[in-house]
Amino acid sequence: MTKAADLKTKSEDELKDQLMDLKKEAFNLRFQQASGALENTARVQTVRRDIARIKTILGERGTAAAAS
C-alpha cells in the first residue's frame, strides 16, 4: 500500500510507470482469481486503491497545470 504523500513526491513519469505496473498486476490478479489460483485476495483491493491514488494525483496535477 502506497501513501499519497509518497506518491506526491514522485515525478509524472514515475507515476505513469507505476500505474502501468499496477494495471498489469491487477490484470494478473484477476486472471488468478478466475482460475482459482489466487491466495491473497486482499491484494486485489490494495492494487485497485493504489491505482486510484495515482490517477487522483495525476488528475490534480493536470487540473493545477490547466488553471495556471
PDB file of C-alpha atoms in Angstrom:
ATOM      1  CA  MET A   1       0.000   0.000   0.000  1.00  0.00           C
ATOM      2  CA  THR A   2       1.396   3.310  -1.068  1.00  0.00           C
ATOM      3  CA  LYS A   3       0.795   6.506   0.865  1.00  0.00           C
ATOM      4  CA  ALA A   4      -0.488   9.524  -1.058  1.00  0.00           C
ATOM      5  CA  ALA A   5       2.265  11.701   0.433  1.00  0.00           C
ATOM      6  CA  ASP A   6       4.900   9.361  -1.018  1.00  0.00           C
ATOM      7  CA  LEU A   7       3.265   9.484  -4.430  1.00  0.00           C
ATOM      8  CA  LYS A   8       3.100  13.277  -4.478  1.00  0.00           C
ATOM      9  CA  THR A   9       6.906  13.469  -4.310  1.00  0.00           C
ATOM     10  CA  LYS A  10       7.311  11.385  -7.474  1.00  0.00           C
ATOM     11  CA  SER A  11       7.543  12.805 -10.979  1.00  0.00           C
ATOM     12  CA  GLU A  12       4.770  12.366 -13.511  1.00  0.00           C
ATOM     13  CA  ASP A  13       6.802   9.827 -15.493  1.00  0.00           C
ATOM     14  CA  GLU A  14       7.448   7.741 -12.375  1.00  0.00           C
ATOM     15  CA  LEU A  15       3.746   7.795 -11.544  1.00  0.00           C
ATOM     16  CA  LYS A  16       2.802   6.709 -15.052  1.00  0.00           C
ATOM     17  CA  ASP A  17       5.321   3.849 -14.923  1.00  0.00           C
ATOM     18  CA  GLN A  18       3.989   2.719 -11.543  1.00  0.00           C
ATOM     19  CA  LEU A  19       0.425   2.980 -12.857  1.00  0.00           C
ATOM     20  CA  MET A  20       1.244   0.692 -15.784  1.00  0.00           C
ATOM     21  CA  ASP A  21       2.883  -1.832 -13.444  1.00  0.00           C
ATOM     22  CA  LEU A  22      -0.144  -1.809 -11.142  1.00  0.00           C
ATOM     23  CA  LYS A  23      -2.545  -2.262 -14.061  1.00  0.00           C
ATOM     24  CA  LYS A  24      -0.552  -5.282 -15.223  1.00  0.00           C
ATOM     25  CA  GLU A  25      -0.599  -6.687 -11.698  1.00  0.00           C
ATOM     26  CA  ALA A  26      -4.363  -6.102 -11.454  1.00  0.00           C
ATOM     27  CA  PHE A  27      -4.850  -7.999 -14.714  1.00  0.00           C
ATOM     28  CA  ASN A  28      -2.750 -10.901 -13.452  1.00  0.00           C
ATOM     29  CA  LEU A  29      -4.641 -10.953 -10.155  1.00  0.00           C
ATOM     30  CA  ARG A  30      -7.992 -11.052 -11.966  1.00  0.00           C
ATOM     31  CA  PHE A  31      -6.711 -13.916 -14.091  1.00  0.00           C
ATOM     32  CA  GLN A  32      -5.564 -15.829 -10.995  1.00  0.00           C
ATOM     33  CA  GLN A  33      -8.884 -15.169  -9.288  1.00  0.00           C
ATOM     34  CA  ALA A  34     -10.827 -16.509 -12.259  1.00  0.00           C
ATOM     35  CA  SER A  35      -8.720 -19.663 -12.367  1.00  0.00           C
ATOM     36  CA  GLY A  36      -8.946 -20.199  -8.605  1.00  0.00           C
ATOM     37  CA  ALA A  37      -5.210 -19.815  -8.013  1.00  0.00           C
ATOM     38  CA  LEU A  38      -5.366 -16.532  -6.097  1.00  0.00           C
ATOM     39  CA  GLU A  39      -4.209 -16.940  -2.491  1.00  0.00           C
ATOM     40  CA  ASN A  40      -4.050 -13.338  -1.251  1.00  0.00           C
ATOM     41  CA  THR A  41      -7.474 -11.944  -2.161  1.00  0.00           C
ATOM     42  CA  ALA A  42      -6.848  -8.708  -0.241  1.00  0.00           C
ATOM     43  CA  ARG A  43      -4.128  -7.782  -2.744  1.00  0.00           C
ATOM     44  CA  VAL A  44      -6.804  -7.110  -5.396  1.00  0.00           C
ATOM     45  CA  GLN A  45      -8.333  -4.328  -3.319  1.00  0.00           C
ATOM     46  CA  THR A  46      -4.928  -2.890  -2.400  1.00  0.00           C
ATOM     47  CA  VAL A  47      -3.865  -2.692  -6.038  1.00  0.00           C
ATOM     48  CA  ARG A  48      -7.149  -1.079  -7.073  1.00  0.00           C
ATOM     49  CA  ARG A  49      -6.797   1.576  -4.377  1.00  0.00           C
ATOM     50  CA  ASP A  50      -3.189   2.300  -5.349  1.00  0.00           C
ATOM     51  CA  ILE A  51      -4.305   2.745  -8.963  1.00  0.00           C
ATOM     52  CA  ALA A  52      -7.000   5.160  -7.812  1.00  0.00           C
ATOM     53  CA  ARG A  53      -4.489   7.124  -5.716  1.00  0.00           C
ATOM     54  CA  ILE A  54      -2.133   7.549  -8.657  1.00  0.00           C
ATOM     55  CA  LYS A  55      -4.942   8.555 -11.013  1.00  0.00           C
ATOM     56  CA  THR A  56      -6.173  11.111  -8.480  1.00  0.00           C
ATOM     57  CA  ILE A  57      -2.718  12.690  -8.109  1.00  0.00           C
ATOM     58  CA  LEU A  58      -2.213  12.800 -11.874  1.00  0.00           C
ATOM     59  CA  GLY A  59      -5.640  14.407 -12.255  1.00  0.00           C
ATOM     60  CA  GLU A  60      -4.871  17.004  -9.598  1.00  0.00           C
ATOM     61  CA  ARG A  61      -1.634  17.884 -11.354  1.00  0.00           C
ATOM     62  CA  GLY A  62      -3.444  18.195 -14.686  1.00  0.00           C
ATOM     63  CA  THR A  63      -6.064  20.477 -13.171  1.00  0.00           C
ATOM     64  CA  ALA A  64      -3.407  22.612 -11.490  1.00  0.00           C
ATOM     65  CA  ALA A  65      -1.487  22.951 -14.740  1.00  0.00           C
ATOM     66  CA  ALA A  66      -4.623  23.927 -16.651  1.00  0.00           C
ATOM     67  CA  ALA A  67      -5.540  26.549 -14.054  1.00  0.00           C
ATOM     68  CA  SER A  68      -2.097  28.199 -14.252  1.00  0.00           C
TER      69      SER A  68
END
